[in-house]
CSV table of C-alpha atoms and ligand atoms in Angstrom, one decimal:
chain,number,residue,atom,x,y,z
T,1,MET,CA,130.3,113.0,118.3
T,2,LYS,CA,131.3,109.5,119.4
T,3,ASN,CA,127.6,108.4,119.4
T,4,ARG,CA,127.3,109.8,115.9
T,5,HIS,CA,130.2,107.5,114.8
T,6,PHE,CA,128.9,104.6,116.4
T,7,PHE,CA,125.5,105.2,114.6
T,8,PHE,CA,127.1,105.7,111.1
T,9,ILE,CA,128.9,102.3,111.8
T,10,ILE,CA,125.7,100.4,112.3
T,11,ILE,CA,124.0,102.1,109.2
T,12,ILE,CA,127.0,100.9,107.0
T,13,LEU,CA,126.8,97.3,108.5
T,14,ASN,CA,123.3,97.3,108.2
T,15,PHE,CA,123.2,98.3,104.4
T,16,SER,CA,126.2,96.0,103.5
T,17,ILE,CA,124.2,92.7,105.0
T,18,GLN,CA,120.7,94.1,103.4
T,19,ALA,CA,122.3,95.2,100.1
T,20,GLN,CA,122.7,91.5,99.4
T,21,LYS,CA,119.2,91.6,98.4
T,22,LEU,CA,119.8,93.8,95.7
T,23,SER,CA,120.4,91.7,92.1
T,24,LYS,CA,123.6,92.3,90.5
T,25,THR,CA,121.8,94.7,87.8
T,26,GLU,CA,120.3,96.8,90.8
T,27,LYS,CA,123.9,96.9,92.6
T,28,ARG,CA,125.1,98.2,89.2
T,29,ILE,CA,122.6,101.1,89.1
T,30,VAL,CA,122.9,102.0,92.6
T,31,ASN,CA,126.7,102.3,92.0
T,32,LEU,CA,126.3,104.4,89.1
T,33,VAL,CA,124.1,106.7,91.0
T,34,GLU,CA,126.8,107.1,93.4
T,35,THR,CA,129.5,107.8,90.8
T,36,ASN,CA,127.5,110.8,89.3
T,37,ASP,CA,126.8,112.2,92.7
T,38,LYS,CA,129.0,115.0,92.5
T,39,GLU,CA,127.8,116.0,89.0
T,40,ALA,CA,124.2,115.8,89.8
T,41,ILE,CA,125.2,118.3,92.8
T,42,LEU,CA,126.9,120.5,90.4
T,43,LEU,CA,123.9,120.7,88.2
T,44,LEU,CA,121.7,121.3,90.9
T,45,GLU,CA,123.7,124.6,91.8
T,46,LYS,CA,123.8,125.7,88.0
T,47,ILE,CA,119.8,125.4,87.6
T,48,VAL,CA,119.1,126.9,91.4
T,49,ASN,CA,121.3,129.9,90.5
T,50,ILE,CA,118.9,130.8,87.4
T,51,ASN,CA,115.9,132.3,88.7
T,52,SER,CA,112.7,130.6,87.6
T,53,GLY,CA,109.6,132.3,89.6
T,54,THR,CA,106.7,131.1,87.9
T,55,LEU,CA,106.3,134.4,86.3
T,56,ASN,CA,109.8,134.7,85.0
T,57,LEU,CA,108.8,133.0,81.8
T,58,GLU,CA,112.5,133.5,80.3
T,59,GLY,CA,114.0,131.8,83.7
T,60,VAL,CA,111.8,128.9,83.6
T,61,LYS,CA,112.4,128.4,79.8
T,62,LYS,CA,116.0,128.6,80.6
T,63,VAL,CA,115.9,125.9,83.4
T,64,GLY,CA,113.9,124.0,81.1
T,65,ASP,CA,116.6,124.3,78.1
T,66,ILE,CA,119.2,123.0,80.4
T,67,PHE,CA,117.1,119.9,81.1
T,68,SER,CA,116.0,119.2,77.7
T,69,GLU,CA,119.6,118.7,76.8
T,70,GLU,CA,120.3,116.4,79.7
T,71,PHE,CA,117.4,114.6,78.8
T,72,LYS,CA,118.6,114.5,75.1
T,73,ASN,CA,121.9,113.0,76.2
T,74,ILE,CA,120.3,109.8,77.8
T,75,GLY,CA,118.1,109.0,74.7
T,76,PHE,CA,115.0,111.0,75.5
T,77,SER,CA,113.0,113.3,72.9
T,78,PRO,CA,112.2,116.8,74.5
T,79,VAL,CA,109.5,118.7,73.4
T,80,TRP,CA,108.8,122.3,74.8
T,81,LYS,CA,104.7,122.5,75.0
T,82,GLU,CA,103.6,126.1,74.8
T,83,VAL,CA,100.7,127.5,76.5
T,84,PRO,CA,98.6,130.2,75.0
T,85,ALA,CA,100.4,133.7,75.5
T,86,GLU,CA,97.5,135.4,77.3
T,87,MET,CA,98.2,133.0,80.1
T,88,ASN,CA,101.5,134.5,80.8
T,89,ARG,CA,103.0,131.2,81.7
T,90,ALA,CA,106.3,129.7,80.3
T,91,GLY,CA,104.9,126.4,79.3
T,92,HIS,CA,106.5,122.8,79.8
T,93,LEU,CA,109.1,120.5,79.1
T,94,ILE,CA,107.9,117.1,78.1
T,95,CYS,CA,110.7,114.4,77.3
T,96,GLU,CA,109.8,111.1,76.1
T,97,LEU,CA,111.6,107.7,75.9
T,98,ASN,CA,110.3,104.8,73.5
T,99,THR,CA,112.4,101.8,73.4
T,100,GLY,CA,110.9,99.0,71.5
T,101,LYS,CA,107.8,96.8,72.6
T,102,VAL,CA,106.8,98.1,76.0
T,103,LEU,CA,107.0,94.9,78.3
T,104,GLY,CA,106.6,96.5,81.7
T,105,LYS,CA,104.7,99.5,83.2
T,106,LYS,CA,104.6,102.8,81.4
T,107,LEU,CA,105.5,105.6,83.6
T,108,LEU,CA,105.0,109.3,83.9
T,109,LEU,CA,107.5,111.0,86.0
T,110,ILE,CA,106.5,114.5,87.4
T,111,GLY,CA,108.4,117.6,88.4
T,112,HIS,CA,108.3,121.4,88.1
T,113,LEU,CA,110.8,124.1,86.9
T,114,ASP,CA,109.4,127.0,88.5
T,115,THR,CA,109.9,128.3,92.0
T,116,VAL,CA,107.7,130.9,94.2
T,117,PHE,CA,110.5,133.3,94.4
T,118,GLU,CA,110.4,135.7,91.5
T,119,LYS,CA,113.1,137.9,90.5
T,120,ASP,CA,112.5,140.5,92.9
T,121,SER,CA,113.1,137.9,96.0
T,122,PRO,CA,116.0,138.5,97.9
T,123,PHE,CA,116.7,134.8,97.8
T,124,GLN,CA,118.3,133.8,94.7
T,125,THR,CA,121.5,131.5,95.2
T,126,PHE,CA,122.5,128.5,95.9
T,127,ASN,CA,124.5,128.3,99.1
T,128,ARG,CA,126.1,125.1,100.9
T,129,GLU,CA,126.6,125.0,104.8
T,130,GLY,CA,127.8,121.6,105.8
T,131,ASN,CA,125.2,119.1,104.8
T,132,ARG,CA,122.5,121.5,103.7
T,133,ILE,CA,122.0,123.1,100.6
T,134,PHE,CA,120.1,126.4,100.8
T,135,GLY,CA,118.4,127.9,97.8
T,136,PRO,CA,115.2,129.0,96.1
T,137,GLY,CA,113.3,125.9,94.7
T,138,VAL,CA,116.4,123.8,96.1
T,139,ASP,CA,113.7,121.4,97.7
T,140,ASP,CA,110.4,122.5,96.0
T,141,MET,CA,111.4,121.0,93.6
T,142,LYS,CA,114.9,121.4,91.5
T,143,GLY,CA,116.4,118.7,94.0
T,144,GLY,CA,113.4,116.5,92.8
T,145,ASP,CA,114.0,117.1,89.1
T,146,ILE,CA,117.9,116.3,89.6
T,147,ILE,CA,116.7,113.1,91.2
T,148,ILE,CA,114.5,112.2,88.3
T,149,LEU,CA,117.5,112.9,85.8
T,150,TYR,CA,120.1,111.2,87.6
T,151,ALA,CA,118.0,108.0,88.5
T,152,LEU,CA,117.6,107.7,84.6
T,153,LYS,CA,121.0,108.5,83.8
T,154,ALA,CA,121.9,105.5,85.9
T,155,LEU,CA,119.5,103.2,84.3
T,156,TYR,CA,120.7,104.5,80.9
T,157,GLN,CA,124.4,104.3,81.4
T,158,SER,CA,123.7,100.6,82.7
T,159,GLY,CA,121.6,99.7,79.6
T,160,GLU,CA,118.4,99.1,81.6
T,161,LEU,CA,116.3,101.5,79.7
T,162,LYS,CA,115.0,99.0,76.9
T,163,ASN,CA,111.4,97.9,76.0
T,164,THR,CA,110.0,100.9,77.9
T,165,GLN,CA,107.9,103.9,77.7
T,166,ILE,CA,109.0,106.8,80.2
T,167,ILE,CA,107.5,110.3,79.9
T,168,VAL,CA,109.2,113.2,82.0
T,169,ALA,CA,106.9,116.0,82.6
T,170,PHE,CA,108.4,119.1,83.9
T,171,THR,CA,105.6,121.6,84.4
T,172,GLY,CA,106.6,125.4,84.2
T,173,ASP,CA,103.6,126.7,86.4
T,174,GLU,CA,103.1,124.2,89.2
T,175,GLU,CA,103.5,127.1,92.0
T,176,LYS,CA,101.1,129.5,90.2
T,177,ALA,CA,99.0,127.3,87.7
T,178,GLY,CA,98.3,129.1,84.4
T,179,GLU,CA,94.3,129.7,84.0
T,180,PRO,CA,92.2,128.0,82.8
T,181,ILE,CA,93.4,124.9,84.4
T,182,ASP,CA,92.1,122.6,81.9
T,183,ILE,CA,94.7,124.1,79.2
T,184,SER,CA,97.5,124.8,81.6
T,185,ARG,CA,97.4,121.0,82.8
T,186,LYS,CA,96.9,119.5,79.1
T,187,ALA,CA,100.1,118.5,78.3
T,188,LEU,CA,100.4,116.7,81.8
T,189,ILE,CA,97.2,114.8,81.4
T,190,ASP,CA,97.4,113.8,78.1
T,191,ALA,CA,100.9,112.4,79.1
T,192,ALA,CA,99.3,110.6,82.2
T,193,LYS,CA,96.5,109.1,79.5
T,194,ARG,CA,99.2,107.2,77.7
T,195,SER,CA,100.7,105.9,81.1
T,196,ASN,CA,100.2,103.2,83.7
T,197,ILE,CA,102.0,104.8,86.9
T,198,ALA,CA,102.7,108.4,87.9
T,199,LEU,CA,105.6,109.2,90.1
T,200,ALA,CA,106.1,112.8,91.6
T,201,PHE,CA,109.2,114.1,93.1
T,202,GLU,CA,108.1,116.9,95.4
T,203,GLY,CA,109.7,116.7,98.9
T,204,ALA,CA,110.3,113.8,100.4
T,205,THR,CA,108.8,113.3,104.0
T,206,GLY,CA,111.3,111.2,105.4
T,207,LEU,CA,112.8,108.0,104.0
T,208,ASN,CA,110.2,105.9,105.6
T,209,TYR,CA,107.1,107.6,104.0
T,210,ALA,CA,105.6,108.2,100.8
T,211,THR,CA,102.6,110.1,99.6
T,212,VAL,CA,99.5,107.8,98.4
T,213,ALA,CA,96.9,110.4,98.6
T,214,ARG,CA,97.0,114.1,98.3
T,215,ARG,CA,93.8,116.2,99.3
T,216,SER,CA,92.0,118.2,96.9
T,217,SER,CA,92.0,122.3,97.1
T,218,GLY,CA,89.5,124.7,96.4
T,219,SER,CA,87.6,127.8,97.4
T,220,TRP,CA,84.4,129.1,98.4
T,221,LEU,CA,82.6,132.4,98.4
T,222,LEU,CA,79.7,132.9,101.1
T,223,GLU,CA,77.4,135.9,100.7
T,224,THR,CA,74.6,137.0,103.0
T,225,LYS,CA,71.9,139.7,102.5
T,226,GLY,CA,69.9,141.6,105.1
T,227,ILE,CA,67.8,144.1,105.2
T,228,ARG,CA,69.1,147.9,105.7
T,229,ALA,CA,67.4,149.4,108.6
T,230,HIS,CA,67.9,151.3,111.5
T,231,SER,CA,69.6,149.4,114.2
T,232,SER,CA,66.7,150.0,116.6
T,233,GLY,CA,64.5,147.8,114.5
T,234,ILE,CA,66.7,144.6,114.6
T,235,PHE,CA,64.9,141.5,115.0
T,236,ASN,CA,61.3,142.8,114.5
T,237,ASP,CA,59.0,141.1,111.7
T,238,LYS,CA,60.0,143.8,109.0
T,239,VAL,CA,64.1,143.9,109.6
T,240,GLY,CA,65.0,140.4,110.7
T,241,ALA,CA,68.6,139.5,112.1
T,242,GLY,CA,70.4,141.5,109.3
T,243,ALA,CA,73.5,139.9,107.3
T,244,ILE,CA,76.2,139.7,109.9
T,245,PHE,CA,74.0,137.6,112.1
T,246,GLU,CA,73.3,135.3,109.4
T,247,MET,CA,76.8,134.9,108.4
T,248,SER,CA,77.9,134.3,112.0
T,249,ARG,CA,75.2,131.4,112.1
T,250,ILE,CA,76.3,129.8,109.0
T,251,LEU,CA,80.0,129.9,110.0
T,252,ASN,CA,79.1,128.8,113.3
T,253,GLU,CA,77.2,125.8,112.1
T,254,PHE,CA,79.9,125.1,109.7
T,255,TYR,CA,82.2,124.8,112.7
T,256,ILE,CA,79.9,122.7,114.9
T,257,LYS,CA,78.4,120.2,112.1
T,258,LEU,CA,81.2,119.8,109.4
T,259,PRO,CA,84.5,118.6,110.7
T,260,GLU,CA,85.3,115.1,109.9
T,261,GLN,CA,88.5,113.3,109.4
T,262,ASN,CA,90.7,114.6,106.4
T,263,LEU,CA,88.3,117.6,105.7
T,264,THR,CA,89.4,121.1,106.5
T,265,PHE,CA,87.4,124.4,105.6
T,266,ASN,CA,89.0,127.7,106.5
T,267,PRO,CA,87.0,131.0,106.5
T,268,ALA,CA,90.1,133.1,105.5
T,269,THR,CA,88.5,137.0,104.9
T,270,VAL,CA,85.1,138.4,106.0
T,271,VAL,CA,83.8,141.7,105.3
T,272,GLY,CA,80.5,143.0,106.1
T,273,GLY,CA,78.4,146.1,106.6
T,274,THR,CA,76.3,148.5,104.5
T,275,MET,CA,78.3,148.9,101.5
T,276,VAL,CA,80.5,146.0,101.1
T,277,ASP,CA,83.0,145.4,98.0
T,278,PHE,CA,85.5,142.2,97.8
T,279,ASP,CA,87.5,141.4,95.2
T,280,THR,CA,88.6,137.7,95.3
T,281,SER,CA,91.1,137.9,92.8
T,282,GLN,CA,93.1,140.4,95.0
T,283,ALA,CA,91.8,139.0,98.0
T,284,LYS,CA,90.9,142.8,99.3
T,285,GLY,CA,87.8,144.3,100.4
T,286,ASN,CA,86.5,147.7,101.1
T,287,VAL,CA,83.4,148.0,103.6
T,288,PHE,CA,81.3,151.1,104.8
T,289,GLY,CA,78.7,150.5,107.7
T,290,LYS,CA,77.5,152.5,110.7
T,291,THR,CA,76.8,151.2,114.4
T,292,ASN,CA,73.3,152.2,114.2
T,293,ILE,CA,72.4,150.6,110.6
T,294,VAL,CA,71.5,146.8,110.3
T,295,SER,CA,74.2,145.2,108.2
T,296,GLN,CA,73.0,144.9,104.8
T,297,LYS,CA,75.7,142.4,103.0
T,298,SER,CA,78.5,140.2,104.2
T,299,VAL,CA,80.9,138.3,102.0
T,300,VAL,CA,83.4,135.4,103.4
T,301,ALA,CA,86.2,133.7,101.3
T,302,GLY,CA,87.5,130.5,102.4
T,303,ASP,CA,89.1,127.3,101.0
T,304,ILE,CA,88.3,123.9,101.4
T,305,ARG,CA,90.2,120.6,101.3
T,306,CYS,CA,89.2,116.9,101.0
T,307,LEU,CA,90.7,113.5,100.5
T,308,THR,CA,88.0,112.2,98.0
T,309,GLU,CA,85.4,113.2,95.5
T,310,LYS,CA,82.6,111.9,97.5
T,311,GLN,CA,84.0,114.0,100.6
T,312,ILE,CA,83.8,116.8,98.3
T,313,GLN,CA,80.5,116.3,97.2
T,314,ASN,CA,79.1,115.4,100.6
T,315,THR,CA,80.7,118.4,102.0
T,316,VAL,CA,79.1,120.7,99.4
T,317,VAL,CA,75.8,119.1,100.3
T,318,LYS,CA,75.9,119.9,103.7
T,319,MET,CA,77.3,123.4,103.5
T,320,LYS,CA,74.5,124.6,101.2
T,321,GLU,CA,71.9,122.8,103.7
T,322,ILE,CA,73.4,124.9,106.3
T,323,VAL,CA,73.5,128.4,104.0
T,324,ALA,CA,69.8,127.7,103.1
T,325,LYS,CA,68.4,127.9,106.5
T,326,ASN,CA,68.3,131.7,106.7
T,327,LEU,CA,67.4,133.7,110.0
T,328,PRO,CA,64.5,136.0,109.4
T,329,LYS,CA,64.6,138.5,106.5
T,330,THR,CA,67.9,137.4,105.5
T,331,SER,CA,69.3,135.2,102.4
T,332,ALA,CA,72.4,133.6,101.8
T,333,SER,CA,74.4,132.0,99.0
T,334,ILE,CA,77.5,130.1,98.5
T,335,LYS,CA,79.8,129.6,95.6
T,336,PHE,CA,82.5,126.6,94.9
T,337,GLU,CA,85.5,126.7,92.9
T,338,LEU,CA,87.6,123.4,92.6
T,339,THR,CA,91.2,124.2,91.7
T,340,TYR,CA,92.9,120.7,92.5
T,341,PRO,CA,91.0,117.5,92.5
T,342,PRO,CA,92.1,114.7,95.2
T,343,MET,CA,94.5,112.2,94.6
T,344,GLN,CA,92.4,109.5,96.4
T,345,PRO,CA,94.3,106.8,98.3
T,346,THR,CA,93.5,103.8,95.8
T,347,PRO,CA,94.6,100.4,96.0
T,348,GLY,CA,96.6,101.3,92.9
T,349,ASN,CA,98.7,103.9,94.7
T,350,TYR,CA,99.2,101.5,97.4
T,351,SER,CA,100.6,98.8,95.1
T,352,VAL,CA,103.2,101.4,94.0
T,353,LEU,CA,104.0,102.1,97.6
T,354,LYS,CA,104.5,98.3,98.2
T,355,VAL,CA,107.1,98.2,95.4
T,356,LEU,CA,108.9,101.3,97.1
T,357,ASP,CA,108.6,99.8,100.5
T,358,LYS,CA,110.4,96.3,99.3
T,359,ILE,CA,112.9,98.5,97.6
T,360,SER,CA,113.6,100.5,100.8
T,361,GLN,CA,113.8,97.3,103.0
T,362,ASP,CA,115.9,95.8,100.2
T,363,MET,CA,118.5,98.6,100.7
T,364,GLY,CA,118.4,98.2,104.3
T,365,GLN,CA,116.6,101.5,104.9
T,366,GLY,CA,113.6,100.1,106.6
T,367,GLU,CA,109.9,100.0,105.7
T,368,VAL,CA,108.1,102.7,103.8
T,369,LYS,CA,104.4,103.8,104.9
T,370,ALA,CA,101.8,106.0,103.6
T,371,PHE,CA,102.1,109.7,105.0
T,372,ASP,CA,99.1,111.2,106.3
T,373,PRO,CA,97.5,113.1,103.4
T,374,SER,CA,96.2,115.8,105.9
T,375,LYS,CA,99.8,117.2,106.6
T,376,ARG,CA,100.0,117.7,102.7
T,377,GLY,CA,99.0,120.3,100.4
T,378,ALA,CA,97.7,119.6,96.7
T,379,GLY,CA,100.2,118.9,93.8
T,380,ASP,CA,100.5,118.4,90.3
T,381,ILE,CA,100.1,114.7,90.5
T,382,SER,CA,96.4,115.3,91.6
T,383,PHE,CA,95.6,116.1,88.1
T,384,VAL,CA,96.4,112.9,86.6
T,385,ALA,CA,95.3,110.9,89.5
T,386,GLU,CA,92.3,109.7,88.1
T,387,TYR,CA,94.1,108.3,85.0
T,388,VAL,CA,97.2,106.5,86.6
T,389,ASP,CA,98.3,104.8,89.9
T,390,GLY,CA,100.6,107.1,91.6
T,391,LEU,CA,103.1,107.9,94.3
T,392,ASP,CA,104.4,111.3,95.4
T,393,GLY,CA,106.9,112.5,97.7
T,394,LEU,CA,109.7,110.8,96.0
T,395,GLY,CA,111.8,114.0,95.9
T,396,THR,CA,114.5,115.6,98.3
T,397,MET,CA,114.4,115.7,102.0
T,398,GLY,CA,114.5,119.2,103.2
T,399,GLY,CA,112.4,122.1,104.6
T,400,GLY,CA,111.7,125.7,104.8
T,401,SER,CA,109.6,125.6,101.3
T,402,HIS,CA,108.4,128.6,100.1
T,403,THR,CA,110.5,130.8,102.4
T,404,PRO,CA,113.7,132.3,102.1
T,405,LYS,CA,115.1,129.6,104.6
T,406,GLU,CA,114.4,126.7,102.0
T,407,TYR,CA,117.0,123.9,102.3
T,408,MET,CA,117.4,120.4,101.0
T,409,ASP,CA,119.3,117.7,103.2
T,410,LEU,CA,122.5,116.4,101.3
T,411,GLU,CA,122.6,113.6,103.7
T,412,HIS,CA,120.0,111.4,102.1
T,413,PHE,CA,120.3,112.8,98.3
T,414,LYS,CA,122.3,109.9,97.0
T,415,GLU,CA,120.1,107.3,98.6
T,416,LEU,CA,116.8,108.9,97.8
T,417,THR,CA,118.0,109.0,93.9
T,418,GLN,CA,119.2,105.3,94.1
T,419,ARG,CA,115.8,104.3,95.4
T,420,ALA,CA,114.2,106.1,92.8
T,421,ALA,CA,116.2,104.6,90.1
T,422,LEU,CA,115.3,101.1,91.6
T,423,LEU,CA,111.7,102.0,91.9
T,424,ILE,CA,111.8,102.9,88.0
T,425,TYR,CA,113.8,99.6,87.1
T,426,ARG,CA,111.5,97.4,89.0
T,427,LEU,CA,108.4,99.1,87.8
T,428,ILE,CA,109.5,99.1,84.1
T,429,ASN,CA,110.1,95.4,84.3
T,430,GLU,CA,106.8,94.6,86.0
T,431,LYS,CA,104.6,92.9,83.9
T,432,GLU,CA,101.1,93.8,83.2
T,433,ASP,CA,98.9,91.9,85.4
T,434,LEU,CA,97.4,89.0,83.3
T,435,LYS,CA,93.6,89.7,82.8
T,436,LEU,CA,92.0,86.4,82.9
V,501,LIG,ZN1,106.3,122.0,94.2
């Protein structure tokens, strides 16, 4: 306990020395976030207690309505963007602020209203235990949504939202995006096309890391065929190796030849035999086969994650080459489906990181470095990465996301909101680079 107090004193001292580096206006912004802190947590409690599982359209809309009111109160114009009814998704909340001639960077701030916890989940309520708040979506990412709102609120209250354009996009189906993707992500992409920089507030990976890159995600389906025959004839000229040996050859070669940095590929399910059925939408299969019959068909379903478009293309070429070198009397084919494009580690993303790094140091919170993209899944920012510079991982600190133990760490909530406010402030005041 003693040590802990000592630690806090050091932090406070350090903060007060470093805080000198913030301008007068910035100090005012930081103080406003502090003043609003209790109110922010109360609002978080209110929205966590409303179930907004992706398929609970009414719940998602309800959380959206609350945010809509809040953003209206700080000068934004909220619009609910519906998606076609057959997609069975709630739609998205898009709130825009335009205050005169834009002088700095145009920002897109990304959050999501839905959670993975549907109405039938036992995990439904906000529960504070000491410095931790447990609750569905508290970290992924209602906490991050609250950071966006309260960062902007502090800027609004200090009169710093002038000559700027900011679009807040809270999607209603991040956890289970509606299909087709180009329709479900249209509102987000349209907003990005009118912006310079996207900031996404998915869970933070500590105070000293932010995300400049996220890997793509996609799936592949491999099918092999062999000749159905009596097992005693396997390997002879007429029968060949059978579908299962061909499938195992391919997977083995993937395992040996493909590995490289930032690439993963995971065969998740395999079925093989004489009669094979595999339903990709259900991820379920049926199979019949006998030990004395050479296998006729096999199906493998897997995923693939890459850091860059180039890595995707190269890997797909390599996988297809391996698939094409069939064992005797077999054939094989592979299909790919890309769901999330990559957010590539561009110089532009690093330049946004640099602004955050400077703020963190000015606040006495140490350096901010780029988080290892192989440790992070895909996110909504990936869809806009090709149009804007971006940074992700600006949300709350916590853990256990997608499990009934999901929590948010209250200890750094205020600091994360303060640095978000300053990041927005510095970016909207950052003049466009002079193009000579
Ligand atoms: Zn999320």
